[in-house]
Coordinates of C-alpha atoms and ligand atoms in Angstrom, one line a residue:
M1 CA 28.9 -25.6 -11.9
K2 CA 31.4 -26.4 -9.2
T3 CA 34.7 -24.3 -9.6
E4 CA 37.9 -25.6 -8.1
I5 CA 40.6 -23.2 -7.4
L6 CA 44.1 -24.5 -7.5
K7 CA 46.8 -22.3 -6.1
I8 CA 50.1 -22.8 -8.0
Q9 CA 53.3 -20.9 -7.3
S10 CA 54.9 -19.8 -10.6
D11 CA 58.5 -20.3 -9.2
N12 CA 57.8 -23.6 -7.6
I13 CA 55.2 -25.4 -9.8
D14 CA 53.3 -28.3 -8.3
N15 CA 53.2 -30.8 -11.2
E16 CA 50.3 -32.8 -9.7
K17 CA 48.1 -29.7 -9.8
I18 CA 49.3 -29.1 -13.5
K19 CA 48.4 -32.6 -14.4
Y20 CA 45.1 -32.4 -12.8
A21 CA 44.2 -29.1 -14.7
A22 CA 45.6 -30.6 -17.9
E23 CA 43.3 -33.6 -17.5
V24 CA 40.3 -31.2 -17.2
L25 CA 41.2 -29.6 -20.4
R26 CA 41.7 -32.8 -22.3
G27 CA 38.3 -34.0 -21.0
G28 CA 36.7 -30.9 -22.6
G29 CA 36.5 -28.7 -19.5
L30 CA 37.4 -25.1 -18.9
V31 CA 40.5 -23.9 -16.9
A32 CA 41.4 -20.3 -16.2
F33 CA 45.2 -19.8 -16.0
P34 CA 47.7 -17.0 -15.7
T35 CA 49.7 -15.9 -18.6
E36 CA 52.4 -13.0 -18.6
T37 CA 49.8 -10.7 -20.2
V38 CA 46.4 -11.3 -18.5
Y39 CA 44.6 -14.4 -17.3
G40 CA 43.2 -16.5 -20.0
L41 CA 40.2 -18.9 -20.1
G42 CA 41.3 -22.1 -21.8
A43 CA 39.6 -25.0 -23.5
D44 CA 40.8 -27.8 -26.0
A45 CA 41.1 -25.8 -29.2
L46 CA 40.4 -28.9 -31.3
D47 CA 37.2 -29.8 -29.5
E48 CA 34.3 -27.7 -30.9
N49 CA 32.0 -28.4 -27.8
A50 CA 34.8 -27.3 -25.3
V51 CA 35.4 -24.1 -27.3
K52 CA 31.7 -23.3 -27.4
K53 CA 31.7 -23.5 -23.6
I54 CA 34.3 -20.6 -23.5
F55 CA 31.7 -18.4 -25.4
E56 CA 29.0 -19.3 -22.9
A57 CA 31.0 -18.8 -19.8
K58 CA 32.1 -15.3 -20.9
G59 CA 29.0 -14.3 -22.6
R60 CA 31.2 -13.6 -25.5
P61 CA 29.7 -12.8 -29.0
S62 CA 30.4 -15.8 -31.3
D63 CA 31.9 -13.6 -34.1
N64 CA 34.8 -12.6 -31.8
P65 CA 37.7 -15.1 -32.8
L66 CA 39.9 -16.8 -30.0
I67 CA 43.6 -16.9 -29.9
V68 CA 45.0 -20.4 -29.8
H69 CA 47.9 -21.0 -27.2
I70 CA 50.6 -23.3 -28.1
A71 CA 54.0 -24.4 -26.4
G72 CA 56.1 -23.1 -29.2
K73 CA 57.1 -22.9 -32.9
E74 CA 57.2 -26.7 -33.4
D75 CA 53.3 -26.6 -32.8
V76 CA 52.6 -23.9 -35.5
Y77 CA 53.1 -26.2 -38.6
G78 CA 50.0 -28.4 -37.9
L79 CA 47.8 -25.5 -37.2
A80 CA 48.8 -23.0 -39.8
A81 CA 48.3 -23.7 -43.5
N82 CA 51.2 -21.6 -44.5
V83 CA 54.2 -20.0 -42.4
P84 CA 55.9 -17.4 -44.3
P85 CA 59.6 -16.6 -43.5
K86 CA 58.7 -13.4 -41.7
A87 CA 56.6 -15.4 -39.3
Q88 CA 59.5 -17.7 -38.6
I89 CA 61.7 -14.7 -37.7
L90 CA 59.0 -13.2 -35.5
M91 CA 58.6 -16.5 -33.6
D92 CA 62.4 -16.8 -33.2
R93 CA 62.6 -13.3 -31.8
F94 CA 59.5 -13.0 -29.7
W95 CA 58.2 -16.5 -28.7
P96 CA 57.6 -17.5 -26.0
G97 CA 56.0 -13.9 -25.4
P98 CA 53.1 -11.6 -25.9
L99 CA 52.9 -11.7 -29.7
T100 CA 50.0 -13.3 -31.4
L101 CA 50.5 -14.1 -35.1
V102 CA 47.6 -14.4 -37.6
L103 CA 48.2 -17.0 -40.0
E104 CA 46.3 -18.9 -42.6
K105 CA 44.4 -21.6 -40.6
S106 CA 44.7 -25.5 -41.4
D107 CA 41.7 -27.6 -41.6
K108 CA 42.5 -28.8 -38.0
I109 CA 41.2 -25.6 -36.5
P110 CA 37.5 -25.6 -36.1
S111 CA 35.7 -22.6 -37.3
V112 CA 34.0 -21.7 -34.1
I113 CA 37.6 -20.5 -32.9
T114 CA 38.1 -18.1 -35.8
A115 CA 34.5 -16.9 -36.1
G116 CA 34.5 -18.2 -39.6
L117 CA 37.7 -16.5 -40.8
S118 CA 40.3 -18.4 -42.9
T119 CA 42.9 -17.2 -40.5
V120 CA 43.9 -18.3 -36.9
G121 CA 45.7 -16.3 -34.3
L122 CA 48.5 -18.4 -32.5
R123 CA 50.7 -17.5 -29.6
A124 CA 53.2 -19.2 -27.3
P125 CA 53.0 -17.6 -23.9
S126 CA 56.1 -17.2 -21.6
H127 CA 54.3 -17.6 -18.3
P128 CA 55.8 -20.9 -16.5
I129 CA 52.4 -22.1 -15.5
A130 CA 50.8 -21.5 -18.9
L131 CA 53.7 -23.3 -20.7
A132 CA 53.6 -26.3 -18.2
L133 CA 49.8 -26.6 -18.6
I134 CA 49.9 -26.5 -22.5
R135 CA 52.8 -29.0 -22.5
E136 CA 51.2 -31.4 -20.2
A137 CA 47.8 -31.2 -21.9
G138 CA 49.5 -31.9 -25.2
I139 CA 46.9 -30.1 -27.0
P140 CA 46.5 -26.6 -28.5
I141 CA 44.6 -24.3 -25.9
A142 CA 42.0 -21.7 -27.1
A143 CA 42.1 -18.9 -24.5
P144 CA 40.5 -15.4 -24.5
S145 CA 40.9 -13.3 -21.6
A146 CA 39.3 -14.9 -18.4
N147 CA 36.8 -12.1 -17.9
L148 CA 33.1 -11.7 -18.6
S149 CA 32.7 -10.2 -22.0
G150 CA 32.8 -6.4 -21.9
R151 CA 34.7 -6.2 -18.6
P152 CA 38.3 -5.4 -18.3
S153 CA 40.8 -8.3 -18.7
P154 CA 41.8 -10.0 -15.4
T155 CA 45.3 -9.3 -14.1
V156 CA 45.0 -10.8 -10.6
P157 CA 43.2 -14.1 -9.4
K158 CA 40.5 -12.1 -7.6
H159 CA 39.3 -10.7 -11.0
V160 CA 38.9 -14.2 -12.4
I161 CA 37.1 -15.5 -9.4
D162 CA 34.8 -12.4 -9.4
D163 CA 33.8 -13.0 -13.0
L164 CA 34.0 -16.8 -13.6
Y165 CA 33.5 -18.6 -10.2
G166 CA 30.6 -21.2 -10.8
R167 CA 30.9 -20.8 -14.6
V168 CA 34.3 -22.7 -15.3
D169 CA 35.8 -26.0 -14.0
V170 CA 39.1 -24.8 -12.6
I171 CA 40.7 -21.5 -11.7
I172 CA 44.4 -21.5 -11.3
D173 CA 45.6 -18.9 -8.9
G174 CA 49.2 -18.4 -10.0
G175 CA 49.6 -14.7 -8.8
N176 CA 49.6 -11.7 -10.8
A177 CA 49.8 -11.4 -14.7
N178 CA 52.7 -8.9 -14.8
I179 CA 52.4 -7.3 -18.3
G180 CA 48.8 -6.2 -17.6
V181 CA 47.7 -5.7 -21.2
E182 CA 46.9 -8.4 -23.8
S183 CA 49.2 -9.7 -26.5
T184 CA 49.9 -7.8 -29.7
V185 CA 48.0 -9.2 -32.6
L186 CA 49.9 -9.1 -35.8
D187 CA 48.5 -10.2 -39.2
V188 CA 51.4 -11.7 -41.1
T189 CA 49.3 -13.0 -44.0
A190 CA 49.7 -9.7 -46.0
D191 CA 53.0 -8.7 -47.6
V192 CA 53.3 -5.9 -45.0
P193 CA 52.3 -7.2 -41.6
V194 CA 49.5 -5.3 -39.9
I195 CA 49.0 -4.7 -36.2
L196 CA 45.4 -5.4 -35.4
R197 CA 45.8 -4.8 -31.7
P198 CA 48.7 -3.2 -30.0
G199 CA 50.0 -5.1 -26.8
G200 CA 53.0 -6.5 -24.9
V201 CA 55.3 -6.3 -28.0
S202 CA 55.7 -2.9 -29.1
F203 CA 55.5 -1.3 -32.6
E204 CA 59.2 -0.3 -32.1
Q205 CA 60.3 -3.9 -31.3
L206 CA 58.5 -5.1 -34.4
K207 CA 60.1 -2.3 -36.5
D208 CA 63.5 -3.6 -35.3
V209 CA 63.0 -7.0 -36.9
L210 CA 60.7 -6.3 -39.8
K211 CA 61.5 -4.0 -42.8
N212 CA 57.7 -2.9 -42.9
V213 CA 55.0 -3.1 -40.4
T214 CA 51.8 -1.0 -40.3
M215 CA 49.0 -0.3 -37.9
D216 CA 45.4 -0.9 -38.6
P217 CA 43.9 2.6 -39.2
S218 CA 41.0 1.8 -36.7
L219 CA 43.4 1.4 -33.7
M220 CA 43.5 4.9 -32.2
K221 CA 40.4 6.6 -33.5
K222 CA 36.6 6.0 -33.3
P223 CA 35.7 3.8 -36.3
A224 CA 33.4 5.4 -38.8
G225 CA 29.9 4.3 -39.1
D226 CA 30.5 2.2 -42.2
F227 CA 33.7 0.7 -40.7
V228 CA 34.1 -3.0 -41.7
P229 CA 36.7 -4.4 -39.3
K230 CA 39.5 -6.7 -40.6
A231 CA 38.7 -9.0 -37.7
P232 CA 35.2 -9.2 -36.4
G233 CA 36.3 -8.8 -32.8
M234 CA 37.8 -5.3 -33.5
K235 CA 34.4 -3.8 -33.5
Y236 CA 33.7 -4.5 -29.9
T237 CA 34.6 -1.8 -27.3
H238 CA 36.4 -4.3 -24.8
Y239 CA 38.1 -3.4 -21.7
S240 CA 35.4 -1.2 -20.2
P241 CA 34.9 -0.5 -16.6
K242 CA 31.2 0.2 -15.6
A243 CA 32.2 3.8 -15.0
D244 CA 32.3 6.1 -18.0
V245 CA 35.9 6.9 -18.9
I246 CA 37.1 10.4 -20.1
V247 CA 40.7 10.6 -21.4
V248 CA 42.4 14.0 -21.0
E249 CA 45.5 14.6 -23.1
G250 CA 48.2 17.2 -23.0
E251 CA 51.1 18.5 -21.0
P252 CA 51.0 17.0 -17.4
E253 CA 50.2 20.3 -15.6
K254 CA 47.6 21.4 -18.1
V255 CA 46.0 17.9 -17.8
A256 CA 45.9 18.2 -14.0
E257 CA 44.4 21.6 -14.3
K258 CA 41.7 20.5 -16.7
I259 CA 40.8 17.4 -14.8
N260 CA 40.4 19.6 -11.7
S261 CA 38.0 21.8 -13.4
L262 CA 36.1 18.8 -14.6
I263 CA 36.1 17.4 -11.1
A264 CA 34.5 20.7 -9.8
E265 CA 31.9 20.4 -12.5
Y266 CA 30.9 16.8 -11.9
Q267 CA 31.0 17.2 -8.1
S268 CA 28.5 20.0 -8.4
K269 CA 26.1 17.4 -9.9
N270 CA 26.9 15.0 -7.3
I271 CA 28.5 12.4 -9.6
P272 CA 31.3 10.4 -8.0
V273 CA 34.5 10.7 -9.9
G274 CA 37.9 9.2 -9.9
V275 CA 41.2 10.0 -11.4
L276 CA 43.8 7.8 -13.0
A277 CA 46.9 9.8 -12.3
T278 CA 50.7 9.4 -12.8
E279 CA 53.5 9.9 -10.3
Q280 CA 54.2 13.3 -12.0
T281 CA 50.6 14.5 -11.3
K282 CA 49.3 12.6 -8.3
E283 CA 49.8 15.6 -5.9
F284 CA 47.1 17.6 -7.8
Y285 CA 44.2 15.3 -7.0
K286 CA 43.5 15.7 -3.3
S287 CA 39.7 16.1 -3.2
V288 CA 38.7 12.9 -5.0
P289 CA 39.7 9.2 -5.1
S290 CA 42.7 8.9 -7.4
I291 CA 44.9 5.9 -8.4
T292 CA 48.5 6.6 -9.5
L293 CA 49.2 4.2 -12.3
G294 CA 52.9 4.8 -12.3
D295 CA 55.6 7.1 -13.7
R296 CA 54.8 8.6 -17.1
L297 CA 58.4 7.6 -18.3
E298 CA 57.7 3.9 -17.2
P299 CA 54.7 2.8 -19.4
E300 CA 55.3 -0.8 -18.3
T301 CA 54.2 0.0 -14.8
I302 CA 51.2 1.9 -16.1
A303 CA 50.2 -1.1 -18.3
A304 CA 50.5 -3.4 -15.3
N305 CA 48.2 -1.4 -13.2
L306 CA 45.5 -0.1 -15.7
F307 CA 42.9 -2.9 -15.6
K308 CA 43.1 -3.5 -11.9
A309 CA 42.4 0.3 -11.4
F310 CA 39.3 0.2 -13.7
R311 CA 37.9 -2.6 -11.5
D312 CA 38.9 -0.9 -8.2
F313 CA 37.0 2.2 -9.2
D314 CA 33.9 0.2 -10.1
D315 CA 34.1 -1.5 -6.7
I316 CA 33.8 1.7 -4.9
G317 CA 31.0 3.0 -7.0
I318 CA 32.8 5.7 -9.2
K319 CA 30.6 6.7 -12.1
V320 CA 33.0 8.8 -14.1
I321 CA 36.8 8.1 -14.4
F322 CA 39.1 10.9 -15.7
A323 CA 42.2 9.1 -17.2
E324 CA 45.5 11.0 -18.0
A325 CA 46.9 10.1 -21.5
I326 CA 50.5 9.0 -21.7
D327 CA 52.9 8.9 -24.8
N328 CA 52.3 6.2 -27.3
Q329 CA 55.9 5.1 -27.2
G330 CA 56.5 1.3 -26.5
I331 CA 53.8 -0.3 -24.5
G332 CA 52.3 3.2 -24.1
L333 CA 50.5 2.5 -27.4
A334 CA 48.7 -0.5 -26.0
V335 CA 47.9 1.5 -22.8
M336 CA 46.4 4.4 -24.9
N337 CA 44.5 2.0 -27.3
R338 CA 42.8 0.3 -24.0
M339 CA 42.0 3.7 -22.5
K340 CA 40.6 5.2 -25.6
K341 CA 38.5 2.2 -26.3
A342 CA 37.3 2.1 -22.7
A343 CA 36.3 5.7 -23.0
G344 CA 34.5 5.1 -26.3
Y345 CA 37.0 7.6 -27.8
N346 CA 35.7 10.4 -25.4
I347 CA 39.0 12.5 -25.4
I348 CA 39.6 16.0 -24.2
K349 CA 42.7 18.0 -25.1
A350 CA 44.0 20.1 -22.2
V351 CA 45.4 23.4 -23.5
Ligands
AMP401 P1 41.0 -11.9 -26.3 O1 41.1 -13.3 -26.5 O2 39.7 -11.5 -25.5 O3 42.2 -11.2 -26.0 O4 40.6 -11.3 -27.8 C1 41.3 -12.0 -28.9 C2 41.4 -10.9 -30.0 O5 42.4 -11.4 -31.0 C3 40.1 -10.8 -30.9 O6 39.3 -9.7 -30.5 C4 40.7 -10.4 -32.2 O7 40.8 -9.1 -32.4 C5 42.1 -11.0 -32.2 N1 42.1 -12.4 -33.1 C6 42.0 -13.5 -32.7 N2 41.9 -14.3 -33.8 C7 42.1 -13.6 -34.9 C8 42.1 -13.8 -36.4 N3 42.1 -15.0 -36.8 N4 42.3 -12.7 -37.1 C9 42.2 -11.5 -36.5 N5 42.2 -11.2 -35.2 C10 42.2 -12.2 -34.4
MG402 MG1 39.4 -10.2 -23.9

């Protein structure tokens, strides 16, 4: 397939290019576009054949549901069968933005989107290019992350081109996705809303608005063998680099000490290792490639750099990545969820 790359500046949007990409979407084609979380791979959500192409292009298992992207609250009512008051409050507070609401679906949503579930995930992204594209297309856009299934989500255009060039019709190069981790997925069909995936909107922010909110018990620990996920997609590891990841948690200096002893151990076996470090500890890793994700007290920076770091280590042939754990506060919870999943819950405590 011929892929066209359209360069669009988010602070000076070329409407002709948006019109062109919207036309491709309306015609049943695939368009990768930037959002504020990660890049998305879009198709007309109401066109079953177009949606099937997303699964093919990504190699995505068909039992992993897709999030439907819309321009705002006004688009929810046709797509959801029931919009409880708490969903309205959440939309008013967090949309457009990195919050996906799981609601009962209406008959308009084809079951290929929801992997047969009776619910649908809806989100209004805040990225100006994403919003312009959705508005111009005038249709809801199904869009998972624009990576090959199993690879880390793309946060820069090069990642999308690496994974999907030749597999989709259009890739919009709109600069970096600045949050860097995916949206928070919140199921609001139950009395007490449940976080199915932590993301760009934090647990604390949700707590501010909702009396009650819980986290799915499977989020931070390895699911038991008989685990039946609430959403089929939750059973997939996701987000993994090709390298093995080992998370090391504890006090920063103890962590650095532990990682250095692991480095010595792996290097003696000639295994190329890398370290995901923080500003506080970067000086401790001199003998191996290390990437400083950011300051431990600024989890936003760490979130923005995580997926690119995974890919950068893959590009230089690193086989084992030691990743320093950070606090679960704010977006740190989403960072740790992605790191632990990438590690297959291989977590070492430094004492
Ligand atoms: P991705 O598009 O790759 O960010 O993945 C989307 C994720 O959103 C899936 O893996 C699910 O965990 C979640 N999701 C989408 N739709 C639903 C739904 N109807 N119910 C529960 N989770 C959903
Ligand atoms: Mg994804």
